Coordinates of C-alpha atoms and ligand atoms in Angstrom, one line a residue:
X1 CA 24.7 174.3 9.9
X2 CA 27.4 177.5 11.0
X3 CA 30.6 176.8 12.0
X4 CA 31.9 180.0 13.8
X5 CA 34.8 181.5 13.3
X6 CA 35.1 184.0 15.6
X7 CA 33.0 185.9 18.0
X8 CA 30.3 185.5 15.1
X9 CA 29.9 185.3 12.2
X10 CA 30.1 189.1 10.7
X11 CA 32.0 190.3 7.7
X12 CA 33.7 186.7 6.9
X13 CA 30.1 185.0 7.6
X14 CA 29.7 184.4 3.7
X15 CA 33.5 183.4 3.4
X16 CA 33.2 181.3 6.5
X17 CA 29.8 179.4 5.4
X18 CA 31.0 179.0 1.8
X19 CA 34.3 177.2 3.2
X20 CA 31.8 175.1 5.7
X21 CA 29.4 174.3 2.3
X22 CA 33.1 173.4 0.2
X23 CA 34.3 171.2 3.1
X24 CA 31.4 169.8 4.4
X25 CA 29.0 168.4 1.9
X26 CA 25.3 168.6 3.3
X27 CA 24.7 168.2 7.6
X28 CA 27.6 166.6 9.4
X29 CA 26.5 164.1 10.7
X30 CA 27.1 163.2 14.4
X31 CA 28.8 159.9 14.6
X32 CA 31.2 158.7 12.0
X33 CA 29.9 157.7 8.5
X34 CA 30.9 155.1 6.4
X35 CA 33.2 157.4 4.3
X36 CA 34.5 158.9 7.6
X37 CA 35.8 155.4 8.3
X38 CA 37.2 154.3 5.2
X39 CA 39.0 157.9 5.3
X40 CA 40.1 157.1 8.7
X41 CA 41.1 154.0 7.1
X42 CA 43.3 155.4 4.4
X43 CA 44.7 157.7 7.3
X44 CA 43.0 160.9 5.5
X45 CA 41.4 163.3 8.2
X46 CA 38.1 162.4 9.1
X47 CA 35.5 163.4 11.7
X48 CA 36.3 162.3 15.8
X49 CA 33.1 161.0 16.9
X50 CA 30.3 162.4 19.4
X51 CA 30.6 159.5 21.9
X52 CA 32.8 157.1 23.2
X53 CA 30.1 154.4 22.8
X54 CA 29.1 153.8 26.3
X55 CA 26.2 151.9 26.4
X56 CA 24.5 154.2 29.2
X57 CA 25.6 157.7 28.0
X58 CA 25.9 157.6 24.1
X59 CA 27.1 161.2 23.9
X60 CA 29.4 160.8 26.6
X61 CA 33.2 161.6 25.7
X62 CA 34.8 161.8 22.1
X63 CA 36.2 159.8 19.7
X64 CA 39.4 160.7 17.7
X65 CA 41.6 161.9 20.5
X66 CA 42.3 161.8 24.0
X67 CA 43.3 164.4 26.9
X68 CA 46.8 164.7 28.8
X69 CA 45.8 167.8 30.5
X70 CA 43.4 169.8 32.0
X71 CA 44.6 174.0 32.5
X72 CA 41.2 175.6 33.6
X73 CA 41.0 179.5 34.4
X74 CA 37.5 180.3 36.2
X75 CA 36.5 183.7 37.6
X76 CA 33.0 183.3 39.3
X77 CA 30.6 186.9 40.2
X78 CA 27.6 185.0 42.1
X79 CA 26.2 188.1 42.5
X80 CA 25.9 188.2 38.4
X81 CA 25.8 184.1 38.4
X82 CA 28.4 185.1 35.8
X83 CA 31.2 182.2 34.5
X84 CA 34.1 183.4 32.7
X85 CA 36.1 180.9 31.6
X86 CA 39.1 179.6 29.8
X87 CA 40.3 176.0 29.4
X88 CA 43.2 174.8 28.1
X89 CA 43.4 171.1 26.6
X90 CA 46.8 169.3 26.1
X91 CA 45.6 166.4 23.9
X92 CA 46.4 163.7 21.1
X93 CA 45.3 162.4 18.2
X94 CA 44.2 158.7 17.5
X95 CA 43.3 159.2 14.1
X96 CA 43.7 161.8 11.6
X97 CA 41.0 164.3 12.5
X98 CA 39.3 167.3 10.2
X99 CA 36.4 167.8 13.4
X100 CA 36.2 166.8 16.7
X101 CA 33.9 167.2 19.3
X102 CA 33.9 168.4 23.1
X103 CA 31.1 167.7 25.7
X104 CA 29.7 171.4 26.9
X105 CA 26.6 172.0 28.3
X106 CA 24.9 175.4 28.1
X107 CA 27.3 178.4 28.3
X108 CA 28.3 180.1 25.4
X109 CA 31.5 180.2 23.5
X110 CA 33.4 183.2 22.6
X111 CA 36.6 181.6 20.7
X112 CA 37.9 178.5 20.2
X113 CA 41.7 178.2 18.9
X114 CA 43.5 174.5 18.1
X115 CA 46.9 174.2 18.0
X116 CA 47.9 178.0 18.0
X117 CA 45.1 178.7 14.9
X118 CA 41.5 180.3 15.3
X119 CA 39.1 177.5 14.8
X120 CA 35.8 176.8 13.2
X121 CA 33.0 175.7 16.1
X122 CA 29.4 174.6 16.2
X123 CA 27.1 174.0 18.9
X124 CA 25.1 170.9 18.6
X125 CA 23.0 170.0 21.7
X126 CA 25.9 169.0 24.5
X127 CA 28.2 168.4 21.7
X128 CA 31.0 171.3 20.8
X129 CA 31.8 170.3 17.5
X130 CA 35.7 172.2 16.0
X131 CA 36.8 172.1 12.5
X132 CA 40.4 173.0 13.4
X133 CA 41.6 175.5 10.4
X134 CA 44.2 172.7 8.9
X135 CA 43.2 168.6 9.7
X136 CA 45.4 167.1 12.8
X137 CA 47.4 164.2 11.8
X138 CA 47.4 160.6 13.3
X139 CA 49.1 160.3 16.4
X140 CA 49.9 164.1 17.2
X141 CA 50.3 166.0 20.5
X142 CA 47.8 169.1 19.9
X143 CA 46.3 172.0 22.0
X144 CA 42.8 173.1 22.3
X145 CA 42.2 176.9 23.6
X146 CA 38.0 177.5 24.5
X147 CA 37.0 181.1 26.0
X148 CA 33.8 180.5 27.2
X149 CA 31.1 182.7 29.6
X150 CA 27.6 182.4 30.9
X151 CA 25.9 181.4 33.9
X152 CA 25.9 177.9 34.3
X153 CA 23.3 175.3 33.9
X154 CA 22.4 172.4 36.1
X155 CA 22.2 169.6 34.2
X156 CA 19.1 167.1 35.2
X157 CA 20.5 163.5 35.4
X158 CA 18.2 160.5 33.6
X159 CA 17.4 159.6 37.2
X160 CA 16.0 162.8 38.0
X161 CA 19.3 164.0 40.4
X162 CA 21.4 167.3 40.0
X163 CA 24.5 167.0 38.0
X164 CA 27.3 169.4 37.4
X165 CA 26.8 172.9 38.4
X166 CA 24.8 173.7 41.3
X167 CA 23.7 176.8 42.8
X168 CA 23.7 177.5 46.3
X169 CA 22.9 180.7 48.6
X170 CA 26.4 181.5 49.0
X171 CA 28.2 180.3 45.8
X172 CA 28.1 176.8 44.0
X173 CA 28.8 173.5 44.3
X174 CA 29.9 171.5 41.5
X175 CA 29.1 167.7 41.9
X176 CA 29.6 166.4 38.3
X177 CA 28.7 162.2 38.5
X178 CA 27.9 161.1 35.8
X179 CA 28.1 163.2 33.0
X180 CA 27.8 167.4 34.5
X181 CA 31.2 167.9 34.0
X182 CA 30.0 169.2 30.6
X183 CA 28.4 172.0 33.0
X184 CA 31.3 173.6 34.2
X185 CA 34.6 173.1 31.3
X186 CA 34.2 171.4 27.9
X187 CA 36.1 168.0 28.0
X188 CA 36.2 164.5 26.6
X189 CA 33.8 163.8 29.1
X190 CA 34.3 159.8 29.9
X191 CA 36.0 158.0 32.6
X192 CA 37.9 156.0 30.2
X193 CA 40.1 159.7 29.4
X194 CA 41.5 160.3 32.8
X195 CA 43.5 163.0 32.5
X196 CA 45.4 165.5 34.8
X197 CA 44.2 169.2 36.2
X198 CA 45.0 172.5 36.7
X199 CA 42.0 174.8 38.4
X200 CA 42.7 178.6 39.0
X201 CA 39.3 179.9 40.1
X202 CA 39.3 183.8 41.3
X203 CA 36.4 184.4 43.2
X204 CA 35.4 187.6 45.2
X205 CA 37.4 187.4 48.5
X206 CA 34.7 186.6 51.0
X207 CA 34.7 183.8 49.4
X208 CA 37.0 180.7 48.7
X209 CA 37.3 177.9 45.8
X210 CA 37.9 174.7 46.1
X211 CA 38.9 172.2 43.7
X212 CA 41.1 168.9 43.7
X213 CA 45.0 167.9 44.7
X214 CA 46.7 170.2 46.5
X215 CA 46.5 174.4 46.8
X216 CA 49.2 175.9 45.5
X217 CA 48.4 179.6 46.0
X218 CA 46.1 182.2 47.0
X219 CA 46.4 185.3 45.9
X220 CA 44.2 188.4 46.6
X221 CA 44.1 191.9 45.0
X222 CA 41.6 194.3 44.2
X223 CA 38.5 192.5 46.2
X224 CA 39.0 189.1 44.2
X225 CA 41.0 186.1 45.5
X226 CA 42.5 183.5 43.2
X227 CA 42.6 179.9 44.5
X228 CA 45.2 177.7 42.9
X229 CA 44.7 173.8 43.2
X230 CA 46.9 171.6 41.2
X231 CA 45.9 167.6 41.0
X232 CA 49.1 165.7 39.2
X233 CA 47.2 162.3 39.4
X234 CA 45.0 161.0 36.5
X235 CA 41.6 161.9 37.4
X236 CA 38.5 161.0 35.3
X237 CA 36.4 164.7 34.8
X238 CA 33.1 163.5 36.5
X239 CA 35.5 163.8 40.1
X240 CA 36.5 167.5 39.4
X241 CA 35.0 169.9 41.6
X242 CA 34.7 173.8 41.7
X243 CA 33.5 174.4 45.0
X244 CA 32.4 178.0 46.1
X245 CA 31.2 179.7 49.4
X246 CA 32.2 180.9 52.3
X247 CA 34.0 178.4 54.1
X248 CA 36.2 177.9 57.1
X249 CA 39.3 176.2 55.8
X250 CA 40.7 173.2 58.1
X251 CA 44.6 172.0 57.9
X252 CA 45.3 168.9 59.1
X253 CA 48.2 166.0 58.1
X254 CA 47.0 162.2 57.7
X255 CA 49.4 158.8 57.0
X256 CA 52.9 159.7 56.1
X257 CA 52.3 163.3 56.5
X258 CA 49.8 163.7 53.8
X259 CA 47.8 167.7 53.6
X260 CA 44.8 167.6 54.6
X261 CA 42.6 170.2 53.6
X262 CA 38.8 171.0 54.4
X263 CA 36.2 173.6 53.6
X264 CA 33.4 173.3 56.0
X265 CA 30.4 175.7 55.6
X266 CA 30.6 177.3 58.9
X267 CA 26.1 177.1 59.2
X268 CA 26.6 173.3 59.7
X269 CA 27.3 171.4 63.0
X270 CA 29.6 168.6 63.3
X271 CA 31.6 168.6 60.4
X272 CA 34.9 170.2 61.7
X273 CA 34.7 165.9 64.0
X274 CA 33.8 164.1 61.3
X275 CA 36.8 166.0 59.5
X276 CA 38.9 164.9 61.8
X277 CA 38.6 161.4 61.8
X278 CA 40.2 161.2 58.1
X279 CA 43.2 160.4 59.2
X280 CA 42.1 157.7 61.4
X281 CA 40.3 156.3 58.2
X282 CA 43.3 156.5 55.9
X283 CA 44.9 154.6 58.3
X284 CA 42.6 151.7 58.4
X285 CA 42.4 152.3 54.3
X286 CA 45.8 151.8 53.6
X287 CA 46.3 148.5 56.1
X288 CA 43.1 147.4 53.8
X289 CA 44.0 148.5 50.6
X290 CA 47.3 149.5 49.9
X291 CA 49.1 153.3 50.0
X292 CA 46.3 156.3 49.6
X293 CA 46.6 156.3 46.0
X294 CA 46.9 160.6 45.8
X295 CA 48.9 164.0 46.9
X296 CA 45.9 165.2 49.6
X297 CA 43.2 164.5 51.1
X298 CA 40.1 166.4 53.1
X299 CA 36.5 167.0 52.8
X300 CA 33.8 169.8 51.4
X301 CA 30.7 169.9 53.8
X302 CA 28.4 172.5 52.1
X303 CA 24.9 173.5 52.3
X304 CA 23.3 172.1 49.1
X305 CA 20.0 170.5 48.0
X306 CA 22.1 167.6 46.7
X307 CA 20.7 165.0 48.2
X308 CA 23.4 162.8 48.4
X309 CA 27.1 162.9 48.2
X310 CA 30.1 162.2 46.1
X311 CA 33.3 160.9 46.2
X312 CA 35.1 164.2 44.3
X313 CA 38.9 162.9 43.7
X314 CA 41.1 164.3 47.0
X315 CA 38.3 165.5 48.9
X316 CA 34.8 164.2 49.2
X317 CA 31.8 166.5 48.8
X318 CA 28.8 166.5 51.5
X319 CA 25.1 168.3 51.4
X320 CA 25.4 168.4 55.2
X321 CA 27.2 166.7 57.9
X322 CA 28.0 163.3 57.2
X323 CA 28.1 160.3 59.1
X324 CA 30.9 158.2 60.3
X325 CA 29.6 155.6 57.1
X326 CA 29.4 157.7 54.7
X327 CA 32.8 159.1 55.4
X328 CA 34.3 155.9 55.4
X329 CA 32.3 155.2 51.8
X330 CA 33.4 158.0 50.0
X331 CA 37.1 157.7 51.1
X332 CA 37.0 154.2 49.9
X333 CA 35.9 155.6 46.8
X334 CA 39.4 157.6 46.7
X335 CA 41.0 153.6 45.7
X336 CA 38.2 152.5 44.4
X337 CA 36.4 154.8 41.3
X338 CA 38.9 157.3 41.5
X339 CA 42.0 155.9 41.3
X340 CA 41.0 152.9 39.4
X341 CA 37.4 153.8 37.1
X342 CA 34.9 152.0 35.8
X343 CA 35.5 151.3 32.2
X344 CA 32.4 152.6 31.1
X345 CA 29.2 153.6 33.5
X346 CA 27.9 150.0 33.1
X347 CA 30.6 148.9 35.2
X348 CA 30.0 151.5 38.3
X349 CA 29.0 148.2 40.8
X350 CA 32.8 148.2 40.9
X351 CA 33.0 151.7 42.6
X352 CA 29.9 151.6 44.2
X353 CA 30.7 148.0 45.7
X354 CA 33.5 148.2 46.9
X355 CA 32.7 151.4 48.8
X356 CA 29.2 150.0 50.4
X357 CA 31.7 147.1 51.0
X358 CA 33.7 149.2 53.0
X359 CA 31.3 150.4 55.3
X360 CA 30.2 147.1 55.9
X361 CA 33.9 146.1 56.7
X362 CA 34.3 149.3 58.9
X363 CA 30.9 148.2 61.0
X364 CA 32.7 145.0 61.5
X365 CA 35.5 146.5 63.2
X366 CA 33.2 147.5 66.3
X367 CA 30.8 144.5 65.8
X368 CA 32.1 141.4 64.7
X369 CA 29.7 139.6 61.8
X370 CA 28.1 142.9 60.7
X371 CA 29.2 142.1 57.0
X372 CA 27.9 138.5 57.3
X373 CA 24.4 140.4 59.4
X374 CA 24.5 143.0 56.7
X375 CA 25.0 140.2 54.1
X376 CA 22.0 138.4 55.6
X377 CA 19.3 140.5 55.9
X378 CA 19.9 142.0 52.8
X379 CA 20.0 138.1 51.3
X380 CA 16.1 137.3 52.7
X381 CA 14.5 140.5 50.7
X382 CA 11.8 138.4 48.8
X383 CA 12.4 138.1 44.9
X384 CA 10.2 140.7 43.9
X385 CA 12.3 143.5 45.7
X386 CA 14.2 146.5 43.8
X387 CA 17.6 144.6 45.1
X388 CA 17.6 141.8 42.8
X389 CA 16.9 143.5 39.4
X390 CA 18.5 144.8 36.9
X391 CA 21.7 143.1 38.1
X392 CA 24.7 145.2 39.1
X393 CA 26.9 144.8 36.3
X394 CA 24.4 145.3 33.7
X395 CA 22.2 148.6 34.9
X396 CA 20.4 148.2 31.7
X397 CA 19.4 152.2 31.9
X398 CA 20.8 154.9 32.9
X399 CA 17.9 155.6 35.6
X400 CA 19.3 152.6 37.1
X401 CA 22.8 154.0 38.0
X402 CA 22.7 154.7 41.3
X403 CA 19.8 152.1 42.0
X404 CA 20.3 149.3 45.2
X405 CA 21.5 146.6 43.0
X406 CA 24.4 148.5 42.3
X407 CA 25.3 149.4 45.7
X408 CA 23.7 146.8 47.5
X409 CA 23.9 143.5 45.5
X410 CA 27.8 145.0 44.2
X411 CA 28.4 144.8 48.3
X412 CA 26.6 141.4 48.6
X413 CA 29.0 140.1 45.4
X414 CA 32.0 141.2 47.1
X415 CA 30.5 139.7 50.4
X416 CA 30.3 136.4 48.9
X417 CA 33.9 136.3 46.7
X418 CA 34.9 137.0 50.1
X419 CA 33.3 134.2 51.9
X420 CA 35.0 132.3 48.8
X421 CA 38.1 133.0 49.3
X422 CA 38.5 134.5 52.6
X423 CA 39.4 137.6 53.9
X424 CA 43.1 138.0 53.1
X425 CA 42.8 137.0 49.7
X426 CA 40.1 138.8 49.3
X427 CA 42.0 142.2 50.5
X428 CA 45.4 141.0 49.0
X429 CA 42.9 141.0 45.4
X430 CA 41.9 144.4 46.2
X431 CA 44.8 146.0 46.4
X432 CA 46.1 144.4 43.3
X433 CA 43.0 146.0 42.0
X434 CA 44.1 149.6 43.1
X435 CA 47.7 149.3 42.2
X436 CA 47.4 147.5 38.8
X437 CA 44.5 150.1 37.2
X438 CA 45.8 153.2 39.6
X439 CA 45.5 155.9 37.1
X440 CA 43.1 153.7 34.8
X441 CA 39.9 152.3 34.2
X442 CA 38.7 149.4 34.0
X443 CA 35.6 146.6 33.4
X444 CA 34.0 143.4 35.9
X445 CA 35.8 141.0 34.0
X446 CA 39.4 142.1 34.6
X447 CA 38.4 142.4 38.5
X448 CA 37.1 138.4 37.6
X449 CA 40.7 137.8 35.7
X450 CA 42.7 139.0 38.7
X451 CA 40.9 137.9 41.3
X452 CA 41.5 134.4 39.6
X453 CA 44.8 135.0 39.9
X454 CA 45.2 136.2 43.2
X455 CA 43.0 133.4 44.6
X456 CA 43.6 130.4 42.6
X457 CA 40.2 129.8 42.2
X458 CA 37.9 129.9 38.9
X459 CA 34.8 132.5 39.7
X460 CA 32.7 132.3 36.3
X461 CA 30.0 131.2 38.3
X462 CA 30.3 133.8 41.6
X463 CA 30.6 136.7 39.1
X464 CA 27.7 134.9 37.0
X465 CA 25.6 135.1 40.0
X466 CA 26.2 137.7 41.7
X467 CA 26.6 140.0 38.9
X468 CA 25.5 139.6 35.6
X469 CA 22.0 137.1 36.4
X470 CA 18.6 138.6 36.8
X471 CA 17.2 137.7 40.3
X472 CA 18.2 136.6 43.5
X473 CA 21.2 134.2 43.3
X474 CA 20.5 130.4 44.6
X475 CA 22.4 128.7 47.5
X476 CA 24.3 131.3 49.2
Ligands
LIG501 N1 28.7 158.2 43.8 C1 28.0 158.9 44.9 C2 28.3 158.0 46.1 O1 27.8 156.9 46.2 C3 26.5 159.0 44.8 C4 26.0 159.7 43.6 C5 26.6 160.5 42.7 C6 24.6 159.8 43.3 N2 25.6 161.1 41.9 C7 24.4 160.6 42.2 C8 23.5 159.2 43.9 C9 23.2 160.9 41.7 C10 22.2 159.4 43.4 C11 22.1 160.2 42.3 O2 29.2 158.3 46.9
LIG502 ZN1 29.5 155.8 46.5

């Protein structure tokens, strides 16, 4: 085990390795021990742990702190595939911490300084582990400095789909549900640490970057343009984006004069329409669900081998033109996974859900009963099929994330708390949903709590049926 201290470890290597053999006794290990808790106990500094304990995604996140702030500094040479890279963290403690670890995927780290000291750093699989040079008390606002280069890596999901950085012939696209957010910055990489962002990426000036919120600058000199976006809403990490390519760049205003910026890859056909209909679908959003819950809106249609697309915070990501559907799906994700998050990834029916619900919802606008068709069709798929099993708010795997259940079945269990309790209610309950977690996440059984509430009605057995029972539900 070397903790670096420095670019590496050269004249102070022995120093530096005899400090690491004083203060750490044998192989750290990577969750919290039993003496690392009783230490935590007493208050003494002890080690922040490798995961946040989600059930899917064990390494996911950090334990010991969380993050206020996001200041991220990218210069990108495709050409080279070259990252160079600084982030800086504004975080806090929640316990007294000698280590803690960051989420960072491949790329290699050239300095690491906490709270205005050079730090100790080792790399352990997607874990960046920092001894800070003195322990962090209890309850402290603290900053975390990471110079960092190398040329990204694509990090292969459990389901086999591209997460995090991706390379395309003109750039990148950086599409980082679930966990590839690791890919691109190092983070406390977990929805339940929504923090907020500030992206500079200088790219060479053919290009442009494109991240989340709203642009503040663009400035050019000497061939290379820097793109400014600043997002002052809480936003969980796996909805950054660092978009690059050459683009044509849309302006547009949507519901109370809300910017609305778009990059559209100029190779693809359609996009600049289906770009603008977003105001016409905030519109309908907000009589729905309540206010747009951020500072700006838009879309990214690149050319990408994806294969599917995601619901980046402030402007939705695409592999190619996108329907009218999957528009509507991934700015319903905007209220529902971005402002409000899924607790942990077991609970991602409740973003997924809501935004197949949506679409259903939006088909009904045209065609009266689509949601109850939808809802049918869906509800005569023999017992054997995918659709039933595992159910939606209990994936089981991690394989299973994205699987029908959750999108499918989550629509179908919103379908039927709607037939329950009717369509008002049902809408009145989702926008209690958005406004109450904006900024948050959280778990099925507060979305059960509220929508008690809100209806009057108890809904053990709805929620037991819909989402937490094996197999096709009886008597709906
Ligand atoms: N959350 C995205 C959406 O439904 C889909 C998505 C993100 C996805 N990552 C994925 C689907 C990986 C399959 C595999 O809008
Ligand atoms: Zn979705």
């Amino acid at each position: 085990m070397t903790f670096r201290f420095g670019p590496r470890p050269t004249a102070g290597a022995a120093i530096v390795l005899a400090l690491g053999a004083a203060l750490l006794p044998g192989p750290l290990p990577a969750t919290a021990t039993g003496t690392d808790r009783q230490a935590a106990d007493a208050g003494r500094p002890s080690a922040g742990s490798a995961g946040v304990g989600d059930p899917l995604f064990p390494k996911a996140g950090n334990g010991g702190y969380r993050v206020g702030h996001y200041d991220l500094r990218l210069t990108y040479a495709p050409q080279r595939r070259m990252l160079r890279a600084r982030a800086t963290i504004t975080a806090r403690t929640t316990q007294a911490l000698s280590s803690f670890h960051l989420d960072l995927y491949g790329l290699t780290v050239d300095r690491v300084v906490v709270a205005g000291d050079p730090a100790r750093w080792e790399r352990r699989g997607q874990e960046l582990v920092v001894r800070p040079a003195r322990p962090l008390a209890a309850d402290a606002a603290f900053t975390i400095r990471v110079r960092y280069h190398g040329a990204p890596r694509t990090y292969i999901d459990p389901d086999g789909s591209l997460d995090g950085w991706s390379y395309t012939d003109d750039g990148a696209v950086v599409a980082a549900e679930p966990v590839g957010a690791m890919t691109v910055f190092p983070a406390n990489n977990h929805p339940s640490d929504k923090a907020r962002f500030d992206v500079a990426i200088r790219v060479p000036d053919n290009l442009k970057a494109v991240s989340n919120g709203v642009l503040t600058g663009r400035r050019t000199s000497h061939g290379w343009t820097t793109w400014r976006w600043h997002e002052p809403d809480q936003m969980a990490t796996h909805l950054m984006t660092a978009t690059i390519g050459r683009f044509r760049m849309l302006r547009d205003r949507g519901p109370g004069g809300l910017p609305i910026w778009s990059f559209i890859d100029p190779r693809t056909s359609g996009a600049r329409a289906i770009a603008h209909r977003i105001p016409a679908v905030l519109r309908r959003l907000e009589r729905w669900y309540g206010d747009y819950p951020f500072v700006s809106s838009g879309v990214i249609v690149d050319r990408s081998r994806l294969g599917y697309a995601l619901e980046v915070q402030t402007r939705p990501l695409f592999d190619g033109t996108p329907d009218l559907s999957t528009l509507v799906h991934e700015l319903a994700h905007q209220w529902y996974g971005n402002a409000v998050s899924p607790r942990t990834w077991q609970h991602i029916w409740l973003n997924e859900g809501f935004a197949t619900y949506t679409e259903w919802l939006w088909a009904a606008r045209r065609h009266p009963g689509a949601a109850q068709s939808r809802f049918d069709r869906l509800y005569r798929e023999p017992a054997g099929s995918s659709l039933w099993s595992p159910p939606p708010a209990d994936p089981g795997r991690a394989a299973n994330l994205f699987g029908r259940p959750v999108y499918d079945r989550g629509a179908m269990a919103l379908h039927a708390l709607r037939t329950q309790v009717g369509l008002a209610t049902f809408l009145q309950a989702g926008r209690r949903w958005a406004q109450v977690h904006a900024g948050g996440s959280a778990r099925t059984s507060q979305l059960r709590t509220l929508a008690e509430r809100v209806s009057g009605e108890p809904l053990g057995r709805l929620f037991a049926d819909w989402l937490w029972r094996d197999g096709r539900p009886d008597g709906y």
